[in-house]
Amino acid sequence: MTQAEKEQDSGKEKEKERDKEKEKEQQRGVKRPIAPPAIPDPLQEQIQSNFIVVINPGSRTLRIGRATDTLPVTLPHVIARRHKQTGQPRYEDAWLLRDGLNKAESNEQRQNGLKMVDQAIWSKKMSNGVRRTPVSAEQARAYNCQIRPAVLDSSSRVKWTNTAHQPPHLVGEEAIYVNPSDCYNIHWPIVRGQLNVHASPGGSLTAVLADLETIWSHVIQKQLEIPLKDLKYYRCILLVPDIYNRQHIKEVVNMLLLNMGFSAIIVHQESVCATFGSGLSSACVVDVGDQKTSLCCVEDGVSHRNSRLCLAYGGSDVTRTFFWLLQRAGFPYRDCQLSSRLDCQLLQHLKETFCHLNQDISGLQDHEFQTRFPEAPALLYQVRLGDEKLQAPMGLFYPTTFGIVGQKMTSLQYRSQGDSEDPHDEHYLLATQSKQDQSSKSAADRKGISRPGGGLDGEMSSQGGIGELSDLTRGCGSGGGGGAMKVEMEFGPAQGECLMGAGEVEEPLSAHLSRKTAIMSQFESKALGLDKAILHSIDCCGSDETKRKMYSSILVVGGGLMFHGAQEFLLHRIINKMPPSFRRLVDNVEVITRPKDMDPQLISWKGGAVLACLDTTQEMWIHQREWQRFGVRMLRERAAFVW
């Protein structure tokens, strides 16, 4: 046998041995690895934006739509409910009227406010360097009192809502055009950004929530064409005010998840969503709505709690003031009443058409407007107006012009008063933190380590009471009373028991809190002008760098300041009133009223739609089952802001 044949035989034997080994391995169940095993990626739920509904509920307007919609459905946030019994008295929530207008001092306050407005108008020169010539209301009145309307058409072609089939409720425009002689109550479920809970018919929390559910369900079904039974496949993004009522938010979330049946929800603040919608990373957001004006400094998607401020006036107060000024000037439509829904709608339209903040427009000017009401002819009126068109919107900077007396005009963010469903809230954390500090101190004392400064000072500092209060007071900028305001925002009036541990601390700290509460009550009864409120909000930011950012990006949203010339007017007032130290630091103060040429009324809603598409929002969803099991605790865990 040759060498080559020997090698061939040994090769065959080796192959046979390998085959036998393979057979043995297969019998033992061991397979040889071909490639390294692949680790499967965890499955992530892919959320489709067209299955997310964004809801931005306002005091006068509801905006609702899919996150993929270019524009939301926009309609008046009102409902008409049919009487359950015949002969029941009619009830209607007021539109432009509000509490505090019929006090003895109201008219005097209004006149004083108007004097300040006139002084501000006449003191500023026009762009050509010439001073304005004042126009008295008497000049316009002499002309307007002679005006008689011209008949355009014997029929206005506007009809009352048809209620012949006796629908149990009507929503939006249909509710506004319900005949006052029909058996319907009219309800606006949100007032000044909060649920409209009151002692009159339909004012209980249950009734207000039922109104919200009916309005939103109607729009989802009729306008978005989503059957209510399919809401289990949809998610919801709810925009809430910057200064919110925790109990109200809890009830609304409960209604959306359990009653309406959405599968999951995200709750987020309007101010933060406004920055998303405008594409800004940081801004001082000024939201001028119909009934409230809210301010908040937002930095990198986080709302600064101390900078939040809510003023209890807005566009509807400007409308009512404009009507008062029109009456002084002999308004030719003499039957106009603030108690009439359709007259309120007409006055809103006249304000939006005629009013401005451009100080270059002066002197008497002639205008015309039409009235078209059901069961009445269409009429054309002539009207001559002077400074009234500028005086009314300037009420936002001089709120005494609104004549509101004895009402809380400024709100700040208070800490939670506690909820039985959420036992481990900040009250619990403050109390346990205090106990931990005390136990660690006593342990240190036992070891013979004494704290310098004596027992009383040590006790105070160990509980985080006076020490934190004084830090907060120092941290709130230099505005008058700012420190006390910040303390109140951080701790609220019910925090005393959490801060007081030892008997000797109780007396001075309670005195401190009562003094602080007195300052707050005085602050809240005053209405800050819009420019002063912006300066106060920015001043409450923590660092000079943050303040500089805010001055260079003041974002105005909402429909209450959409007057011609508003951007330049607000910019001029802020530059004139900002602290001199910041004039050197801030390169340019910028007021943004139409980012990306968008309608300022839609920016917050648009931001909610943007939020739906972000990857970072995936961990913010609160699912229906989680809510059923854990309730309001989920908001503390998942809300993108400090609950």
XYZ file of C-alpha atoms in Angstrom:
643
model
C 0.000 0.000 0.000
C 1.428 3.332 -1.050
C 1.836 6.335 1.252
C -0.962 8.222 -0.537
C -3.443 5.364 -0.013
C -2.534 5.160 3.694
C -3.250 8.900 4.139
C -6.555 8.504 2.296
C -7.658 5.638 4.605
C -6.713 7.554 7.771
C -8.673 10.579 6.472
C -11.751 8.392 5.981
C -11.393 6.964 9.496
C -11.196 10.481 10.961
C -14.359 11.467 9.043
C -16.165 8.397 10.400
C -15.089 9.331 13.955
C -16.388 12.890 13.486
C -19.715 11.544 12.189
C -20.004 9.239 15.209
C -19.305 12.195 17.562
C -22.069 14.231 15.861
C -24.536 11.348 16.273
C -23.670 11.046 19.977
C -24.145 14.821 20.500
C -27.519 14.729 18.767
C -28.569 11.800 20.954
C -27.567 13.795 24.048
C -29.555 16.776 22.677
C -26.522 19.080 22.323
C -26.338 21.126 19.139
C -23.223 22.808 17.973
C -23.627 26.606 17.823
C -23.572 27.969 14.294
C -23.710 31.728 15.241
C -23.807 33.631 18.557
C -27.378 33.659 19.891
C -29.316 36.908 19.107
C -30.881 38.671 22.123
C -34.351 39.838 21.103
C -35.055 43.576 21.689
C -37.848 44.313 24.155
C -41.045 44.989 22.252
C -42.012 48.667 22.391
C -45.612 49.613 21.851
C -45.876 51.711 18.695
C -48.365 54.515 19.342
C -50.040 56.009 16.296
C -50.634 59.765 16.542
C -53.977 59.559 14.723
C -55.245 57.516 17.706
C -54.418 60.336 20.158
C -56.987 63.059 20.914
C -55.633 66.400 22.204
C -58.075 68.408 24.381
C -57.434 72.061 25.289
C -60.472 73.237 27.298
C -60.731 77.017 27.690
C -63.146 79.219 29.602
C -64.884 80.346 26.411
C -63.486 78.107 23.669
C -62.869 74.374 23.403
C -60.128 73.137 21.059
C -60.094 69.414 20.382
C -58.676 67.212 17.615
C -56.457 64.283 16.683
C -52.731 64.848 17.146
C -52.330 64.453 13.359
C -54.880 67.181 12.504
C -53.536 70.440 11.073
C -56.137 72.458 12.991
C -58.338 71.461 15.928
C -62.123 71.663 16.030
C -62.864 75.023 17.729
C -66.259 75.868 19.233
C -67.798 77.825 22.130
C -67.385 75.805 25.338
C -71.071 76.021 26.291
C -74.028 73.669 26.711
C -77.799 74.219 26.800
C -79.695 71.634 28.887
C -83.445 71.140 28.567
C -85.564 71.558 31.702
C -86.636 68.262 33.227
C -89.908 69.741 34.537
C -92.291 72.209 32.940
C -92.502 75.597 34.593
C -88.927 75.370 35.875
C -87.249 78.837 36.093
C -84.592 79.537 33.446
C -80.959 79.799 34.532
C -78.084 81.132 32.452
C -74.392 81.511 33.378
C -73.176 85.072 32.743
C -70.887 85.717 29.766
C -69.430 89.221 30.204
C -70.913 90.064 33.601
C -69.072 88.943 36.760
C -69.011 89.476 40.532
C -67.556 92.701 41.917
C -68.907 95.098 39.249
C -71.910 96.575 41.082
C -70.155 97.702 44.261
C -70.332 101.337 45.425
C -66.630 101.896 44.578
C -66.774 100.184 41.143
C -67.546 103.296 39.102
C -65.047 105.446 41.002
C -62.347 102.819 40.455
C -63.223 102.638 36.753
C -62.912 106.421 36.398
C -59.564 106.458 38.228
C -58.267 103.679 35.965
C -59.376 105.614 32.888
C -57.500 108.732 34.104
C -54.291 106.655 34.388
C -54.884 105.231 30.897
C -55.401 108.715 29.410
C -52.277 110.003 31.121
C -50.251 107.111 29.660
C -51.702 107.737 26.171
C -50.999 111.479 26.151
C -47.539 111.246 27.722
C -46.160 109.077 24.895
C -45.267 110.725 21.601
C -46.256 109.217 18.268
C -43.559 107.767 15.992
C -43.326 111.103 14.101
C -42.416 112.864 17.382
C -45.753 114.708 17.711
C -47.807 114.420 20.903
C -51.329 113.001 20.599
C -54.219 115.420 20.755
C -56.749 114.181 23.334
C -60.232 113.434 21.986
C -63.083 113.802 24.484
C -66.008 111.367 24.496
C -68.374 114.362 24.135
C -67.108 115.078 20.613
C -68.034 111.556 19.472
C -71.249 111.579 21.516
C -72.682 114.634 19.761
C -72.452 112.788 16.419
C -73.457 109.288 17.582
C -76.637 110.428 19.350
C -78.058 111.600 16.019
C -77.406 108.286 14.225
C -80.330 106.080 13.210
C -79.744 102.610 11.712
C -80.336 101.850 8.055
C -82.352 98.692 7.211
C -80.260 96.388 5.022
C -82.808 93.577 4.777
C -86.242 92.973 6.244
C -85.035 89.550 7.410
C -81.620 88.912 8.990
C -81.712 85.273 7.738
C -80.383 84.252 11.180
C -82.576 81.720 12.964
C -82.921 80.482 16.535
C -81.782 76.877 17.044
C -84.603 74.493 16.116
C -85.728 72.762 19.331
C -88.981 71.282 17.987
C -87.671 67.709 18.494
C -86.813 68.664 22.117
C -83.149 67.542 22.262
C -81.983 66.988 25.871
C -78.911 69.158 25.239
C -77.325 71.440 22.628
C -73.625 72.288 22.319
C -71.499 75.184 20.973
C -73.067 77.634 18.492
C -76.398 75.786 18.734
C -76.467 76.494 22.482
C -75.715 80.203 21.946
C -78.626 80.519 19.494
C -81.211 78.846 21.754
C -84.261 81.109 22.001
C -84.479 82.631 25.534
C -88.173 81.661 25.569
C -87.280 77.942 25.193
C -87.011 75.744 28.314
C -83.199 75.474 28.396
C -80.543 76.392 30.964
C -77.221 77.690 29.595
C -73.989 76.548 31.307
C -70.326 77.460 30.727
C -68.547 74.596 32.593
C -65.189 76.412 32.951
C -64.719 79.910 34.358
C -61.342 81.667 34.656
C -59.552 78.384 33.934
C -61.241 76.414 36.750
C -64.379 74.252 36.865
C -67.406 76.557 37.236
C -68.622 75.211 40.592
C -71.251 77.503 42.188
C -74.389 77.403 44.337
C -76.893 78.066 41.490
C -78.610 75.376 39.332
C -76.110 73.154 37.479
C -73.226 74.395 39.617
C -72.372 71.222 41.580
C -69.101 69.436 40.768
C -71.074 66.422 39.480
C -73.179 68.617 37.175
C -70.151 70.501 35.798
C -68.308 67.219 35.063
C -71.451 65.867 33.359
C -71.537 69.023 31.172
C -67.876 68.553 30.206
C -68.428 64.885 29.372
C -71.489 65.707 27.240
C -69.758 68.522 25.300
C -66.548 66.571 24.660
C -68.386 63.347 23.760
C -70.614 65.275 21.326
C -67.619 66.850 19.534
C -65.672 63.567 19.407
C -68.676 61.772 17.941
C -70.026 64.428 15.546
C -66.955 66.450 14.517
C -64.063 63.977 14.851
C -66.346 61.088 13.754
C -65.035 58.699 16.419
C -67.735 56.377 17.838
C -67.671 56.541 21.648
C -67.409 52.738 21.861
C -64.055 53.004 19.999
C -62.458 55.340 22.554
C -60.913 52.258 24.208
C -58.487 52.254 21.239
C -57.666 55.967 21.679
C -55.446 57.914 24.055
C -55.939 61.458 25.302
C -53.657 64.428 26.025
C -55.314 66.900 28.410
C -53.935 70.439 28.702
C -54.432 71.987 32.144
C -53.756 75.529 33.467
C -50.363 76.310 35.008
C -52.072 77.035 38.341
C -54.454 74.136 38.733
C -56.908 72.775 41.277
C -55.703 69.241 42.057
C -59.167 67.967 43.005
C -60.647 69.234 39.719
C -57.853 67.687 37.618
C -58.314 64.367 39.428
C -62.070 64.360 38.693
C -61.597 65.270 35.010
C -58.977 62.509 34.524
C -61.354 60.090 36.244
C -64.110 61.134 33.833
C -61.917 60.739 30.729
C -60.496 57.317 31.657
C -63.417 55.638 33.432
C -66.562 57.351 32.094
C -65.569 58.154 28.501
C -63.251 55.135 28.282
C -59.939 56.424 26.859
C -57.230 53.776 27.208
C -54.544 56.159 28.526
C -53.958 59.835 29.284
C -51.182 62.420 29.619
C -51.840 65.563 31.670
C -49.611 68.531 30.837
C -49.493 72.276 31.479
C -50.593 74.798 28.852
C -47.455 76.940 29.235
C -45.047 74.055 28.560
C -47.150 72.929 25.590
C -47.025 76.516 24.269
C -43.213 76.309 24.140
C -43.457 72.952 22.294
C -45.953 74.438 19.832
C -43.796 77.502 19.139
C -40.517 75.559 18.895
C -38.834 77.474 21.754
C -36.733 75.709 24.387
C -37.211 78.443 27.009
C -39.664 81.322 27.292
C -41.693 83.466 29.665
C -45.143 82.333 28.515
C -47.905 84.956 28.774
C -51.282 83.337 28.059
C -53.979 86.029 27.734
C -57.277 84.163 27.606
C -60.893 85.308 27.608
C -61.268 85.333 31.397
C -57.801 84.858 32.882
C -54.205 85.765 32.134
C -51.560 83.268 33.244
C -47.796 83.754 33.301
C -45.079 81.182 33.743
C -41.366 80.883 32.977
C -40.558 77.617 31.164
C -36.989 76.373 30.797
C -36.184 73.239 28.777
C -39.713 71.871 29.095
C -39.982 72.524 32.851
C -42.320 75.120 34.361
C -40.724 77.138 37.190
C -43.198 76.790 40.039
C -42.251 80.099 41.689
C -42.824 82.094 38.500
C -46.451 80.972 38.033
C -49.005 83.737 38.326
C -52.691 83.847 37.349
C -54.534 87.158 36.940
C -58.345 87.048 37.097
C -58.931 89.200 34.019
C -58.742 88.705 30.260
C -60.315 89.497 26.913
C -63.925 89.505 28.168
C -63.048 92.278 30.656
C -61.647 94.349 27.777
C -64.917 93.735 25.864
C -67.045 94.875 28.810
C -64.871 97.996 29.294
C -65.148 98.758 25.573
C -68.957 98.608 25.883
C -68.820 101.056 28.817
C -66.663 103.429 26.730
C -69.012 103.024 23.742
C -71.957 104.022 25.946
C -70.065 107.142 27.087
C -69.576 107.992 23.405
C -73.329 107.614 22.640
C -73.302 104.079 21.157
C -76.070 104.137 18.514
C -77.249 100.523 19.156
C -79.109 101.568 22.292
C -80.802 98.230 23.069
C -77.465 96.470 23.662
C -77.456 94.528 26.956
C -74.614 92.619 28.670
C -77.185 90.060 29.855
C -77.981 89.042 26.237
C -75.868 86.251 24.696
C -76.136 87.609 21.151
C -75.271 91.165 22.216
C -72.195 89.794 24.020
C -71.179 88.035 20.807
C -71.627 91.296 18.844
C -69.516 93.242 21.377
C -66.727 90.634 21.169
C -66.755 91.078 17.371
C -66.667 94.912 17.636
C -63.717 94.744 20.066
C -61.770 92.424 17.743
C -62.560 94.658 14.722
C -62.025 98.170 16.120
C -59.657 98.001 19.131
C -55.884 98.390 18.753
C -52.713 99.283 20.686
C -51.169 101.468 17.980
C -50.591 104.925 19.444
C -50.013 106.440 15.992
C -53.745 106.176 15.271
C -55.422 109.252 16.764
C -58.384 111.553 16.255
C -62.044 110.808 15.541
C -62.770 108.142 12.919
C -66.006 106.848 11.389
C -66.848 103.134 11.423
C -69.840 100.990 10.618
C -71.196 97.657 11.823
C -74.199 95.404 11.211
C -76.588 93.661 13.576
C -78.170 90.385 12.472
C -80.420 88.811 15.088
C -83.161 86.168 14.724
C -86.694 87.462 14.085
C -85.351 90.972 13.409
C -84.295 92.955 10.312
C -80.606 93.294 9.409
C -79.474 96.818 10.383
C -76.445 98.946 9.462
C -75.127 101.432 12.046
C -72.624 104.281 11.658
C -70.462 105.102 14.702
C -67.765 107.723 15.328
C -65.014 106.747 17.795
C -61.869 108.408 19.161
C -59.555 107.078 21.883
C -62.075 104.418 23.062
C -60.467 101.878 20.716
C -57.099 102.327 22.466
C -58.372 102.882 26.019
C -60.195 99.507 26.270
C -57.205 97.194 25.541
C -54.970 99.354 27.759
C -57.125 98.107 30.621
C -54.882 95.001 30.581
C -52.047 97.271 31.787
C -54.272 99.325 34.139
C -56.758 96.720 35.494
C -58.498 99.219 37.805
C -60.247 100.327 34.573
C -62.272 97.098 34.762
C -63.983 98.324 37.969
C -63.774 94.964 39.777
C -63.987 95.407 43.561
C -63.603 92.913 46.412
C -62.476 89.949 44.292
C -59.319 87.820 44.406
C -57.426 89.137 41.374
C -54.069 87.313 41.641
C -53.484 83.595 42.256
C -50.267 81.722 42.989
C -49.505 77.993 43.035
C -50.154 76.604 46.513
C -49.051 73.256 47.769
C -51.608 70.457 47.882
C -54.015 70.387 50.810
C -53.736 66.570 50.763
C -55.795 63.732 49.322
C -56.912 60.581 51.108
C -55.981 58.511 48.020
C -52.424 59.846 48.039
C -51.051 59.363 51.574
C -47.368 59.693 50.577
C -47.681 63.271 49.334
C -45.344 66.173 50.188
C -46.983 66.630 53.598
C -45.900 63.072 54.456
C -42.421 63.639 53.016
C -41.938 66.883 54.951
C -43.111 65.285 58.197
C -40.966 62.134 57.816
C -37.963 64.173 56.715
C -38.331 66.255 59.867
C -38.537 63.111 62.049
C -35.469 61.618 60.357
C -33.531 64.812 60.989
C -34.593 64.806 64.627
C -33.636 61.145 65.167
C -30.236 61.636 63.506
C -29.668 64.725 65.675
C -30.559 62.884 68.885
C -28.234 60.037 67.858
C -25.468 62.586 67.301
C -26.185 64.134 70.711
C -25.882 60.734 72.369
C -22.438 60.342 70.829
C -21.447 63.638 72.425
C -21.401 65.678 69.243
C -23.010 69.009 70.065
C -24.165 71.501 67.464
C -22.806 75.051 68.007
C -25.353 77.785 68.621
C -27.556 76.245 71.311
C -30.670 74.093 71.327
C -33.219 76.463 69.818
C -31.224 77.350 66.724
C -30.252 73.737 66.228
C -33.853 72.613 66.444
C -34.962 75.152 63.930
C -32.298 74.400 61.390
C -32.675 70.634 61.807
C -36.348 70.785 60.859
C -35.791 72.774 57.718
C -38.339 75.330 58.919
C -36.895 78.774 59.441
C -33.749 77.956 57.498
C -35.687 77.024 54.352
C -38.052 79.953 54.762
C -35.193 82.447 54.917
C -33.477 80.803 51.922
C -36.688 81.077 49.941
C -37.101 84.706 50.941
C -33.612 85.476 49.696
C -34.116 83.485 46.480
C -37.132 85.301 45.075
C -35.383 88.314 43.579
C -35.677 91.900 44.655
C -39.358 92.692 44.042
C -41.290 94.214 46.928
C -42.888 91.438 48.953
C -41.434 88.851 46.582
C -39.831 86.770 49.322
C -43.069 86.357 51.199
C -44.857 85.419 48.001
C -42.357 82.737 47.208
C -42.599 81.288 50.696
C -46.364 81.064 50.333
C -46.056 79.357 46.992
C -43.652 76.799 48.325
C -45.443 75.926 51.539
C -49.030 77.169 51.421
C -51.137 78.154 54.409
C -51.558 74.588 55.737
C -47.863 73.819 56.086
C -47.391 75.042 59.668
C -47.810 71.645 61.296
C -45.203 70.132 58.992
C -42.637 72.769 59.836
C -43.208 72.846 63.604
C -41.784 70.004 65.586
C -40.727 71.349 68.982
C -42.821 73.502 71.305
C -40.328 76.352 71.454
C -40.378 76.790 67.644
C -44.155 77.030 67.395
C -44.705 80.608 68.527
C -42.218 82.515 66.363
C -42.937 80.376 63.287
C -46.728 80.742 63.593
C -46.234 84.506 63.888
C -44.057 84.385 60.778
C -46.701 82.421 58.848
C -49.552 84.719 59.914
C -47.554 87.778 58.843
C -46.804 86.073 55.539
C -50.505 85.230 55.031
C -51.450 88.879 55.684
C -48.974 90.033 53.002
C -50.377 87.432 50.602
C -54.034 88.420 51.105
C -53.091 92.045 50.421
C -51.161 90.990 47.288
C -53.996 88.804 45.962
C -56.664 91.528 46.220
C -54.609 93.759 43.889
C -54.653 93.304 40.127
C -51.185 93.616 38.615
C -50.967 95.146 35.152
C -49.758 92.761 32.449
C -46.304 94.374 32.135
C -45.743 94.385 35.932
C -46.899 90.743 36.144
C -44.349 89.734 33.473
C -41.541 91.496 35.364
C -42.640 89.851 38.637
C -42.776 86.378 37.057
C -39.273 86.727 35.556
C -37.937 88.207 38.816
C -38.997 85.035 40.677
C -36.658 82.868 38.558
C -33.702 81.411 40.447
C -30.661 82.737 38.584
C -29.660 85.776 36.545
C -28.907 83.509 33.577
C -32.490 82.182 33.601
C -33.866 85.724 33.920
C -31.761 86.798 30.935
C -33.193 83.929 28.877
C -36.746 84.912 29.830
C -36.318 88.590 28.913
C -35.033 87.584 25.492
C -38.025 85.281 24.824
C -41.429 86.545 26.034
C -44.023 84.393 24.274
C -47.581 85.793 24.129
C -50.290 83.214 23.367
C -54.084 83.084 23.662
C -56.650 85.300 21.974
C -56.851 88.168 24.495
C -53.984 90.319 23.171
C -54.449 89.965 19.416
C -54.669 93.724 18.882
C -52.865 95.587 16.120
C -49.654 97.046 17.591
C -49.737 94.884 20.756
C -46.244 93.438 20.210
C -44.499 96.827 19.974
C -46.611 98.302 22.792
C -45.785 95.479 25.242
C -42.089 95.519 24.270
C -41.858 99.275 24.921
C -43.459 98.981 28.369
C -41.249 96.045 29.463
C -38.011 97.763 28.360
C -39.030 100.926 30.227
C -39.892 99.082 33.444
C -37.296 96.297 33.606
C -34.606 96.644 36.326
C -31.674 98.820 35.135
C -29.179 96.065 36.065
C -30.741 93.778 33.440
C -30.738 96.363 30.655
C -26.974 95.929 30.473
C -27.074 92.118 30.730
C -29.868 91.389 28.244
C -28.748 91.766 24.612
C -32.279 92.163 23.282
C -35.719 91.939 24.852
C -38.001 90.093 22.451
C -41.788 89.752 22.533
C -43.064 86.942 20.282
C -46.758 87.072 19.407
C -46.978 84.904 16.276
C -44.236 82.232 16.265
C -43.932 80.581 12.844
C -46.873 82.825 11.739
C -49.240 80.614 13.737
C -52.509 81.721 15.303
C -51.580 82.444 18.972
C -54.887 80.879 20.058
C -53.823 77.474 18.701
C -50.196 77.321 19.903
C -50.874 75.443 23.167
C -53.096 72.894 21.388
C -50.409 72.464 18.710
C -47.856 71.859 21.468
C -50.070 69.078 22.849
C -50.077 67.499 19.383
C -46.249 67.774 19.226
C -46.048 66.183 22.689
C -47.948 63.144 21.367
C -45.177 62.461 18.836
C -42.161 62.737 21.171
C -40.341 59.558 22.263
C -39.849 60.972 25.760
C -43.610 61.017 26.381
C -43.894 57.221 26.325
C -43.198 56.974 30.066
C -45.784 59.676 30.893
C -48.899 57.738 29.872
C -51.301 56.832 32.677
C -53.239 53.733 31.623
C -56.829 53.043 32.546
C -56.008 49.961 34.656
C -53.273 51.841 36.537
C -55.702 54.650 37.307
C -58.328 52.184 38.531
C -55.771 50.576 40.827
C -53.686 53.519 42.096
C -55.837 56.607 41.399
C -54.359 60.081 41.867
C -50.980 58.629 42.945
C -50.315 58.020 39.232
C -50.318 61.778 38.608
C -47.586 62.190 41.208
C -45.592 59.411 39.495
C -46.197 60.225 35.806
C -47.073 63.930 35.447
C -44.289 65.869 33.722
C -44.604 68.624 36.344
C -44.421 68.537 40.149
C -47.908 67.408 41.178
